[in-house]
Amino acid sequence: MKFTRALTLVCAMLVVPFSMAASNNTADDTEQLKQKLADTLNVDVQSLNASPIPGLYEAITNRGVLYISEDGSKLLHGNIYDLNQGMKNLTEAALAGPRLAQIKPFEKNMLVYKADNEKHVVTVFTDITCGYCRKLHNQMAEYNDLGITVRYLAFPRQGAASKNASDMAAVWCSADPLKAMDDAKAGKPVANAKKCDAKIAEQYNLGQSLGVNGTPAIVLEDGSMVPGYQPPKELFKALEATQ
C-alpha cells in the first residue's frame, strides 16, 4: 500500500509539469506560426486557433481567413464547407464574430439611411461607380419601408489612393453626406468639399480584412456577409432567417 501511494504521488508530481510544458509548447508553436505568417505574407494575424480539419490551424488575418499546417510548411486559402450541415461555409462562419467586432469602431463613420420602423440593420460596403451599388441605392426607400436600415461604409474598388476614393471622401465630407451620396449614385459629379477625416482608406482596409472583394458587400446582423446585390424582399428574408 505504501509503495502504491508513493508511486501515485510521484506520477501526480510528474504529470503537472509535463502538462504545463505541453501547454507552453503549444503556445510557443502558435506564436511561431503567427510570426511566420506575418513575416512571409506581410499580414496582421489577429488570432490563430484549431480549424475544423485536424492538423490545420485557422488564422484570422487582416486579409481574411488562412489555414496553415501544424508544422508551418503548408498554407491553404479558400473556404471549408461542412457536408453534414448542408454545405455550411465554415470559413464564413469563422469570420462572423470578428466582422461585427471590427465594424463596431467605424459606426461613427457610416452614412446611415435609417428605416422609420426599424427591424433590421445591415452594413453595406459600397462604391459610388458600381452599377449594382447604384441599383441597391435606387431602391433605398423599399429597403427602409421593409424596416431595413442601411449603413454605408466606403470600398473604392480602384483602391484607397484612387480618384474614386477621393470622390468618396468628398461625399463623406459634404455638408449633407446623404444627399451627396444620392447625387453620386445618380451619376452626378461629386462637388469638392471641405476636407475632413473621412477615413476612406481605413474603411477600404477594413473591407479587405473582412473578405470584401467586390461591391456591394452586405454584412448582416449576425456577422455573415452576402456578396453582391440583394433585392429588398430577398434581403429581408435572409435577415429574418438569421434570427
PDB file of C-alpha atoms in Angstrom:
ATOM      1  CA  MET A   1       0.000   0.000   0.000  1.00  0.00           C
ATOM      2  CA  LYS A   2       2.830   2.405   0.905  1.00  0.00           C
ATOM      3  CA  PHE A   3       4.542   1.633  -2.416  1.00  0.00           C
ATOM      4  CA  THR A   4       1.284   2.240  -4.339  1.00  0.00           C
ATOM      5  CA  ARG A   5       0.698   5.592  -2.593  1.00  0.00           C
ATOM      6  CA  ALA A   6       4.275   6.645  -3.242  1.00  0.00           C
ATOM      7  CA  LEU A   7       4.024   5.693  -6.934  1.00  0.00           C
ATOM      8  CA  THR A   8       0.745   7.594  -7.284  1.00  0.00           C
ATOM      9  CA  LEU A   9       2.292  10.674  -5.701  1.00  0.00           C
ATOM     10  CA  VAL A  10       5.323  10.525  -7.979  1.00  0.00           C
ATOM     11  CA  CYS A  11       3.119  10.182 -11.077  1.00  0.00           C
ATOM     12  CA  ALA A  12       0.990  13.136  -9.989  1.00  0.00           C
ATOM     13  CA  MET A  13       4.105  15.242  -9.475  1.00  0.00           C
ATOM     14  CA  LEU A  14       5.342  14.340 -12.959  1.00  0.00           C
ATOM     15  CA  VAL A  15       2.033  14.943 -14.759  1.00  0.00           C
ATOM     16  CA  VAL A  16       1.638  18.571 -13.661  1.00  0.00           C
ATOM     17  CA  PRO A  17       4.949  19.865 -15.041  1.00  0.00           C
ATOM     18  CA  PHE A  18       4.527  17.760 -18.178  1.00  0.00           C
ATOM     19  CA  SER A  19       1.080  19.279 -18.799  1.00  0.00           C
ATOM     20  CA  MET A  20       2.422  22.767 -18.204  1.00  0.00           C
ATOM     21  CA  ALA A  21       5.310  22.106 -20.580  1.00  0.00           C
ATOM     22  CA  ALA A  22       2.917  20.788 -23.250  1.00  0.00           C
ATOM     23  CA  SER A  23       0.728  23.857 -22.830  1.00  0.00           C
ATOM     24  CA  ASN A  24       3.720  26.168 -23.086  1.00  0.00           C
ATOM     25  CA  ASN A  25       4.984  24.331 -26.156  1.00  0.00           C
ATOM     26  CA  THR A  26       1.590  24.722 -27.852  1.00  0.00           C
ATOM     27  CA  ALA A  27       1.552  28.444 -27.089  1.00  0.00           C
ATOM     28  CA  ASP A  28       5.109  28.779 -28.385  1.00  0.00           C
ATOM     29  CA  ASP A  29       4.225  26.861 -31.554  1.00  0.00           C
ATOM     30  CA  THR A  30       1.210  29.055 -32.344  1.00  0.00           C
ATOM     31  CA  GLU A  31       3.229  32.211 -31.721  1.00  0.00           C
ATOM     32  CA  GLN A  32       5.889  30.943 -34.123  1.00  0.00           C
ATOM     33  CA  LEU A  33       3.233  30.168 -36.745  1.00  0.00           C
ATOM     34  CA  LYS A  34       1.692  33.626 -36.345  1.00  0.00           C
ATOM     35  CA  GLN A  35       5.108  35.208 -36.749  1.00  0.00           C
ATOM     36  CA  LYS A  36       5.850  33.094 -39.823  1.00  0.00           C
ATOM     37  CA  LEU A  37       2.594  34.167 -41.474  1.00  0.00           C
ATOM     38  CA  ALA A  38       3.253  37.800 -40.615  1.00  0.00           C
ATOM     39  CA  ASP A  39       6.820  37.704 -41.934  1.00  0.00           C
ATOM     40  CA  THR A  40       6.107  35.662 -45.071  1.00  0.00           C
ATOM     41  CA  LEU A  41       2.825  37.224 -46.188  1.00  0.00           C
ATOM     42  CA  ASN A  42       3.009  40.649 -44.539  1.00  0.00           C
ATOM     43  CA  VAL A  43      -0.351  40.141 -42.829  1.00  0.00           C
ATOM     44  CA  ASP A  44      -1.604  41.010 -39.366  1.00  0.00           C
ATOM     45  CA  VAL A  45      -2.639  37.777 -37.645  1.00  0.00           C
ATOM     46  CA  GLN A  46      -5.432  38.600 -35.222  1.00  0.00           C
ATOM     47  CA  SER A  47      -5.985  35.063 -33.935  1.00  0.00           C
ATOM     48  CA  LEU A  48      -4.773  31.521 -34.561  1.00  0.00           C
ATOM     49  CA  ASN A  49      -6.842  28.546 -33.438  1.00  0.00           C
ATOM     50  CA  ALA A  50      -7.525  24.938 -34.351  1.00  0.00           C
ATOM     51  CA  SER A  51      -9.544  24.645 -37.563  1.00  0.00           C
ATOM     52  CA  PRO A  52     -12.416  22.212 -38.240  1.00  0.00           C
ATOM     53  CA  ILE A  53      -9.857  19.980 -40.010  1.00  0.00           C
ATOM     54  CA  PRO A  54      -7.349  18.153 -37.779  1.00  0.00           C
ATOM     55  CA  GLY A  55      -3.779  19.178 -38.474  1.00  0.00           C
ATOM     56  CA  LEU A  56      -4.679  22.669 -39.648  1.00  0.00           C
ATOM     57  CA  TYR A  57      -4.774  25.984 -37.805  1.00  0.00           C
ATOM     58  CA  GLU A  58      -7.265  28.694 -38.736  1.00  0.00           C
ATOM     59  CA  ALA A  59      -5.734  32.170 -38.881  1.00  0.00           C
ATOM     60  CA  ILE A  60      -7.955  35.245 -38.842  1.00  0.00           C
ATOM     61  CA  THR A  61      -5.926  37.973 -40.536  1.00  0.00           C
ATOM     62  CA  ASN A  62      -6.386  41.455 -41.952  1.00  0.00           C
ATOM     63  CA  ARG A  63      -6.682  39.742 -45.326  1.00  0.00           C
ATOM     64  CA  GLY A  64      -9.338  37.197 -44.383  1.00  0.00           C
ATOM     65  CA  VAL A  65      -9.019  33.584 -43.232  1.00  0.00           C
ATOM     66  CA  LEU A  66      -5.930  31.482 -43.936  1.00  0.00           C
ATOM     67  CA  TYR A  67      -5.186  27.894 -42.987  1.00  0.00           C
ATOM     68  CA  ILE A  68      -1.707  26.731 -42.046  1.00  0.00           C
ATOM     69  CA  SER A  69      -0.460  23.231 -41.222  1.00  0.00           C
ATOM     70  CA  GLU A  70       0.756  22.497 -37.705  1.00  0.00           C
ATOM     71  CA  ASP A  71       4.358  22.277 -38.875  1.00  0.00           C
ATOM     72  CA  GLY A  72       4.062  25.601 -40.701  1.00  0.00           C
ATOM     73  CA  SER A  73       5.030  24.165 -44.077  1.00  0.00           C
ATOM     74  CA  LYS A  74       1.699  24.308 -45.928  1.00  0.00           C
ATOM     75  CA  LEU A  75      -0.758  27.164 -46.479  1.00  0.00           C
ATOM     76  CA  LEU A  76      -4.338  26.998 -47.737  1.00  0.00           C
ATOM     77  CA  HIS A  77      -6.554  29.881 -48.822  1.00  0.00           C
ATOM     78  CA  GLY A  78     -10.188  29.108 -49.520  1.00  0.00           C
ATOM     79  CA  ASN A  79     -13.443  28.028 -47.944  1.00  0.00           C
ATOM     80  CA  ILE A  80     -14.097  24.925 -45.858  1.00  0.00           C
ATOM     81  CA  TYR A  81     -17.604  23.501 -46.134  1.00  0.00           C
ATOM     82  CA  ASP A  82     -19.358  21.023 -43.842  1.00  0.00           C
ATOM     83  CA  LEU A  83     -21.046  18.342 -45.955  1.00  0.00           C
ATOM     84  CA  ASN A  84     -23.015  17.129 -42.943  1.00  0.00           C
ATOM     85  CA  GLN A  85     -24.551  20.555 -42.333  1.00  0.00           C
ATOM     86  CA  GLY A  86     -25.930  21.262 -45.779  1.00  0.00           C
ATOM     87  CA  MET A  87     -22.668  22.644 -47.172  1.00  0.00           C
ATOM     88  CA  LYS A  88     -22.357  25.196 -44.371  1.00  0.00           C
ATOM     89  CA  ASN A  89     -19.471  27.555 -45.098  1.00  0.00           C
ATOM     90  CA  LEU A  90     -17.305  27.165 -42.001  1.00  0.00           C
ATOM     91  CA  THR A  91     -14.812  29.759 -43.186  1.00  0.00           C
ATOM     92  CA  GLU A  92     -17.554  32.358 -43.483  1.00  0.00           C
ATOM     93  CA  ALA A  93     -18.885  31.360 -40.060  1.00  0.00           C
ATOM     94  CA  ALA A  94     -15.423  31.868 -38.547  1.00  0.00           C
ATOM     95  CA  LEU A  95     -15.396  35.470 -39.769  1.00  0.00           C
ATOM     96  CA  ALA A  96     -18.853  36.401 -38.485  1.00  0.00           C
ATOM     97  CA  GLY A  97     -17.888  37.329 -34.923  1.00  0.00           C
ATOM     98  CA  PRO A  98     -14.669  39.171 -35.838  1.00  0.00           C
ATOM     99  CA  ARG A  99     -16.554  41.130 -38.522  1.00  0.00           C
ATOM    100  CA  LEU A 100     -19.002  42.587 -36.038  1.00  0.00           C
ATOM    101  CA  ALA A 101     -16.219  43.458 -33.607  1.00  0.00           C
ATOM    102  CA  GLN A 102     -14.118  45.158 -36.279  1.00  0.00           C
ATOM    103  CA  ILE A 103     -17.056  47.063 -37.783  1.00  0.00           C
ATOM    104  CA  LYS A 104     -18.156  48.491 -34.415  1.00  0.00           C
ATOM    105  CA  PRO A 105     -15.471  51.233 -34.183  1.00  0.00           C
ATOM    106  CA  PHE A 106     -16.482  52.529 -37.636  1.00  0.00           C
ATOM    107  CA  GLU A 107     -20.116  53.225 -36.752  1.00  0.00           C
ATOM    108  CA  LYS A 108     -19.410  56.956 -36.422  1.00  0.00           C
ATOM    109  CA  ASN A 109     -18.031  56.972 -39.992  1.00  0.00           C
ATOM    110  CA  MET A 110     -21.077  55.335 -41.590  1.00  0.00           C
ATOM    111  CA  LEU A 111     -23.625  57.043 -43.808  1.00  0.00           C
ATOM    112  CA  VAL A 112     -26.913  55.775 -42.433  1.00  0.00           C
ATOM    113  CA  TYR A 113     -30.266  55.509 -44.235  1.00  0.00           C
ATOM    114  CA  LYS A 114     -32.473  54.718 -41.275  1.00  0.00           C
ATOM    115  CA  ALA A 115     -35.802  52.925 -41.504  1.00  0.00           C
ATOM    116  CA  ASP A 116     -38.637  54.584 -39.585  1.00  0.00           C
ATOM    117  CA  ASN A 117     -39.892  51.217 -38.331  1.00  0.00           C
ATOM    118  CA  GLU A 118     -36.507  49.589 -37.930  1.00  0.00           C
ATOM    119  CA  LYS A 119     -36.476  45.797 -37.788  1.00  0.00           C
ATOM    120  CA  HIS A 120     -33.028  45.040 -39.139  1.00  0.00           C
ATOM    121  CA  VAL A 121     -29.716  46.812 -39.696  1.00  0.00           C
ATOM    122  CA  VAL A 122     -27.242  45.923 -42.434  1.00  0.00           C
ATOM    123  CA  THR A 123     -23.816  47.324 -43.198  1.00  0.00           C
ATOM    124  CA  VAL A 124     -23.028  47.693 -46.890  1.00  0.00           C
ATOM    125  CA  PHE A 125     -19.548  48.189 -48.321  1.00  0.00           C
ATOM    126  CA  THR A 126     -20.279  50.364 -51.336  1.00  0.00           C
ATOM    127  CA  ASP A 127     -18.688  52.158 -54.275  1.00  0.00           C
ATOM    128  CA  ILE A 128     -20.243  55.172 -55.990  1.00  0.00           C
ATOM    129  CA  THR A 129     -19.382  53.940 -59.502  1.00  0.00           C
ATOM    130  CA  CYS A 130     -20.578  50.335 -59.095  1.00  0.00           C
ATOM    131  CA  GLY A 131     -23.679  49.529 -61.160  1.00  0.00           C
ATOM    132  CA  TYR A 132     -25.229  47.141 -58.651  1.00  0.00           C
ATOM    133  CA  CYS A 133     -24.430  49.561 -55.813  1.00  0.00           C
ATOM    134  CA  ARG A 134     -26.449  52.160 -57.684  1.00  0.00           C
ATOM    135  CA  LYS A 135     -29.264  49.682 -58.219  1.00  0.00           C
ATOM    136  CA  LEU A 136     -29.366  48.942 -54.490  1.00  0.00           C
ATOM    137  CA  HIS A 137     -29.313  52.661 -53.690  1.00  0.00           C
ATOM    138  CA  ASN A 138     -32.156  53.395 -56.107  1.00  0.00           C
ATOM    139  CA  GLN A 139     -34.302  51.001 -54.053  1.00  0.00           C
ATOM    140  CA  MET A 140     -33.382  52.525 -50.692  1.00  0.00           C
ATOM    141  CA  ALA A 141     -36.988  53.508 -49.988  1.00  0.00           C
ATOM    142  CA  GLU A 142     -38.068  49.879 -50.460  1.00  0.00           C
ATOM    143  CA  TYR A 143     -35.422  48.600 -48.023  1.00  0.00           C
ATOM    144  CA  ASN A 144     -36.434  51.242 -45.494  1.00  0.00           C
ATOM    145  CA  ASP A 145     -40.145  50.501 -45.950  1.00  0.00           C
ATOM    146  CA  LEU A 146     -39.421  46.864 -45.047  1.00  0.00           C
ATOM    147  CA  GLY A 147     -37.762  48.056 -41.847  1.00  0.00           C
ATOM    148  CA  ILE A 148     -34.174  47.641 -43.052  1.00  0.00           C
ATOM    149  CA  THR A 149     -31.737  50.359 -42.032  1.00  0.00           C
ATOM    150  CA  VAL A 150     -28.805  50.560 -44.452  1.00  0.00           C
ATOM    151  CA  ARG A 151     -25.416  51.740 -43.190  1.00  0.00           C
ATOM    152  CA  TYR A 152     -22.758  52.516 -45.792  1.00  0.00           C
ATOM    153  CA  LEU A 153     -19.019  52.024 -45.490  1.00  0.00           C
ATOM    154  CA  ALA A 154     -16.722  53.035 -48.340  1.00  0.00           C
ATOM    155  CA  PHE A 155     -14.982  50.471 -50.511  1.00  0.00           C
ATOM    156  CA  PRO A 156     -13.500  52.280 -53.531  1.00  0.00           C
ATOM    157  CA  ARG A 157     -12.833  49.412 -55.945  1.00  0.00           C
ATOM    158  CA  GLN A 158      -9.890  51.188 -57.551  1.00  0.00           C
ATOM    159  CA  GLY A 159      -8.059  51.354 -54.237  1.00  0.00           C
ATOM    160  CA  ALA A 160      -7.527  53.735 -51.359  1.00  0.00           C
ATOM    161  CA  ALA A 161      -5.253  56.054 -53.358  1.00  0.00           C
ATOM    162  CA  SER A 162      -7.531  56.406 -56.400  1.00  0.00           C
ATOM    163  CA  LYS A 163      -9.647  59.289 -57.720  1.00  0.00           C
ATOM    164  CA  ASN A 164     -12.585  57.083 -56.867  1.00  0.00           C
ATOM    165  CA  ALA A 165     -11.516  57.168 -53.208  1.00  0.00           C
ATOM    166  CA  SER A 166     -11.108  60.959 -53.362  1.00  0.00           C
ATOM    167  CA  ASP A 167     -14.628  61.311 -54.776  1.00  0.00           C
ATOM    168  CA  MET A 168     -15.984  59.150 -51.982  1.00  0.00           C
ATOM    169  CA  ALA A 169     -14.141  61.283 -49.432  1.00  0.00           C
ATOM    170  CA  ALA A 170     -15.894  64.321 -50.934  1.00  0.00           C
ATOM    171  CA  VAL A 171     -19.233  62.584 -50.371  1.00  0.00           C
ATOM    172  CA  TRP A 172     -18.379  61.734 -46.764  1.00  0.00           C
ATOM    173  CA  CYS A 173     -17.113  65.276 -46.096  1.00  0.00           C
ATOM    174  CA  SER A 174     -20.076  67.027 -47.698  1.00  0.00           C
ATOM    175  CA  ALA A 175     -22.289  69.291 -45.595  1.00  0.00           C
ATOM    176  CA  ASP A 176     -25.113  66.866 -46.425  1.00  0.00           C
ATOM    177  CA  PRO A 177     -23.466  63.463 -46.986  1.00  0.00           C
ATOM    178  CA  LEU A 178     -26.709  61.593 -47.672  1.00  0.00           C
ATOM    179  CA  LYS A 179     -27.713  64.000 -50.443  1.00  0.00           C
ATOM    180  CA  ALA A 180     -24.154  63.894 -51.804  1.00  0.00           C
ATOM    181  CA  MET A 181     -24.380  60.096 -51.872  1.00  0.00           C
ATOM    182  CA  ASP A 182     -27.747  60.289 -53.637  1.00  0.00           C
ATOM    183  CA  ASP A 183     -26.187  62.553 -56.272  1.00  0.00           C
ATOM    184  CA  ALA A 184     -23.080  60.416 -56.664  1.00  0.00           C
ATOM    185  CA  LYS A 185     -25.103  57.217 -57.048  1.00  0.00           C
ATOM    186  CA  ALA A 186     -27.187  59.011 -59.702  1.00  0.00           C
ATOM    187  CA  GLY A 187     -24.016  59.648 -61.685  1.00  0.00           C
ATOM    188  CA  LYS A 188     -23.833  63.361 -60.940  1.00  0.00           C
ATOM    189  CA  PRO A 189     -20.395  64.955 -60.471  1.00  0.00           C
ATOM    190  CA  VAL A 190     -19.174  64.961 -56.898  1.00  0.00           C
ATOM    191  CA  ALA A 191     -18.611  68.532 -55.741  1.00  0.00           C
ATOM    192  CA  ASN A 192     -15.403  69.283 -53.903  1.00  0.00           C
ATOM    193  CA  ALA A 193     -15.983  69.504 -50.191  1.00  0.00           C
ATOM    194  CA  LYS A 194     -14.035  70.790 -47.253  1.00  0.00           C
ATOM    195  CA  LYS A 195     -11.551  68.133 -46.201  1.00  0.00           C
ATOM    196  CA  CYS A 196     -12.436  66.057 -43.187  1.00  0.00           C
ATOM    197  CA  ASP A 197     -11.261  62.876 -41.509  1.00  0.00           C
ATOM    198  CA  ALA A 198     -13.497  60.600 -43.593  1.00  0.00           C
ATOM    199  CA  LYS A 199     -11.251  57.546 -43.040  1.00  0.00           C
ATOM    200  CA  ILE A 200     -11.917  56.233 -46.549  1.00  0.00           C
ATOM    201  CA  ALA A 201      -8.620  54.333 -46.633  1.00  0.00           C
ATOM    202  CA  GLU A 202      -9.366  52.805 -43.238  1.00  0.00           C
ATOM    203  CA  GLN A 203     -12.840  51.745 -44.386  1.00  0.00           C
ATOM    204  CA  TYR A 204     -11.338  50.214 -47.514  1.00  0.00           C
ATOM    205  CA  ASN A 205      -8.726  48.339 -45.488  1.00  0.00           C
ATOM    206  CA  LEU A 206     -11.439  47.146 -43.115  1.00  0.00           C
ATOM    207  CA  GLY A 207     -13.387  45.727 -46.048  1.00  0.00           C
ATOM    208  CA  GLN A 208     -10.339  43.861 -47.285  1.00  0.00           C
ATOM    209  CA  SER A 209      -9.711  42.391 -43.843  1.00  0.00           C
ATOM    210  CA  LEU A 210     -13.330  41.191 -43.668  1.00  0.00           C
ATOM    211  CA  GLY A 211     -13.135  39.406 -47.010  1.00  0.00           C
ATOM    212  CA  VAL A 212     -14.780  42.031 -49.241  1.00  0.00           C
ATOM    213  CA  ASN A 213     -13.582  41.625 -52.829  1.00  0.00           C
ATOM    214  CA  GLY A 214     -16.416  43.341 -54.663  1.00  0.00           C
ATOM    215  CA  THR A 215     -19.326  45.698 -54.134  1.00  0.00           C
ATOM    216  CA  PRO A 216     -21.911  45.808 -52.828  1.00  0.00           C
ATOM    217  CA  ALA A 217     -20.990  43.501 -49.939  1.00  0.00           C
ATOM    218  CA  ILE A 218     -23.700  43.255 -47.299  1.00  0.00           C
ATOM    219  CA  VAL A 219     -22.903  42.324 -43.704  1.00  0.00           C
ATOM    220  CA  LEU A 220     -25.949  41.007 -41.863  1.00  0.00           C
ATOM    221  CA  GLU A 221     -26.726  41.388 -38.176  1.00  0.00           C
ATOM    222  CA  ASP A 222     -25.172  38.017 -37.283  1.00  0.00           C
ATOM    223  CA  GLY A 223     -21.887  38.977 -38.952  1.00  0.00           C
ATOM    224  CA  SER A 224     -22.373  36.840 -42.043  1.00  0.00           C
ATOM    225  CA  MET A 225     -21.701  38.517 -45.364  1.00  0.00           C
ATOM    226  CA  VAL A 226     -23.777  38.357 -48.524  1.00  0.00           C
ATOM    227  CA  PRO A 227     -21.721  39.259 -51.591  1.00  0.00           C
ATOM    228  CA  GLY A 228     -23.481  41.208 -54.305  1.00  0.00           C
ATOM    229  CA  TYR A 229     -26.796  42.955 -54.770  1.00  0.00           C
ATOM    230  CA  GLN A 230     -29.861  41.572 -52.982  1.00  0.00           C
ATOM    231  CA  PRO A 231     -33.400  42.741 -53.865  1.00  0.00           C
ATOM    232  CA  PRO A 232     -35.236  44.261 -50.892  1.00  0.00           C
ATOM    233  CA  LYS A 233     -37.611  41.336 -50.261  1.00  0.00           C
ATOM    234  CA  GLU A 234     -34.838  38.751 -50.649  1.00  0.00           C
ATOM    235  CA  LEU A 235     -32.624  40.615 -48.226  1.00  0.00           C
ATOM    236  CA  PHE A 236     -35.480  40.853 -45.739  1.00  0.00           C
ATOM    237  CA  LYS A 237     -35.995  37.064 -45.945  1.00  0.00           C
ATOM    238  CA  ALA A 238     -32.288  36.468 -45.360  1.00  0.00           C
ATOM    239  CA  LEU A 239     -32.348  38.745 -42.305  1.00  0.00           C
ATOM    240  CA  GLU A 240     -35.432  37.071 -40.884  1.00  0.00           C
ATOM    241  CA  ALA A 241     -33.775  33.656 -41.330  1.00  0.00           C
ATOM    242  CA  THR A 242     -30.780  34.665 -39.192  1.00  0.00           C
ATOM    243  CA  GLN A 243     -32.942  35.363 -36.137  1.00  0.00           C
TER     244      GLN A 243
END
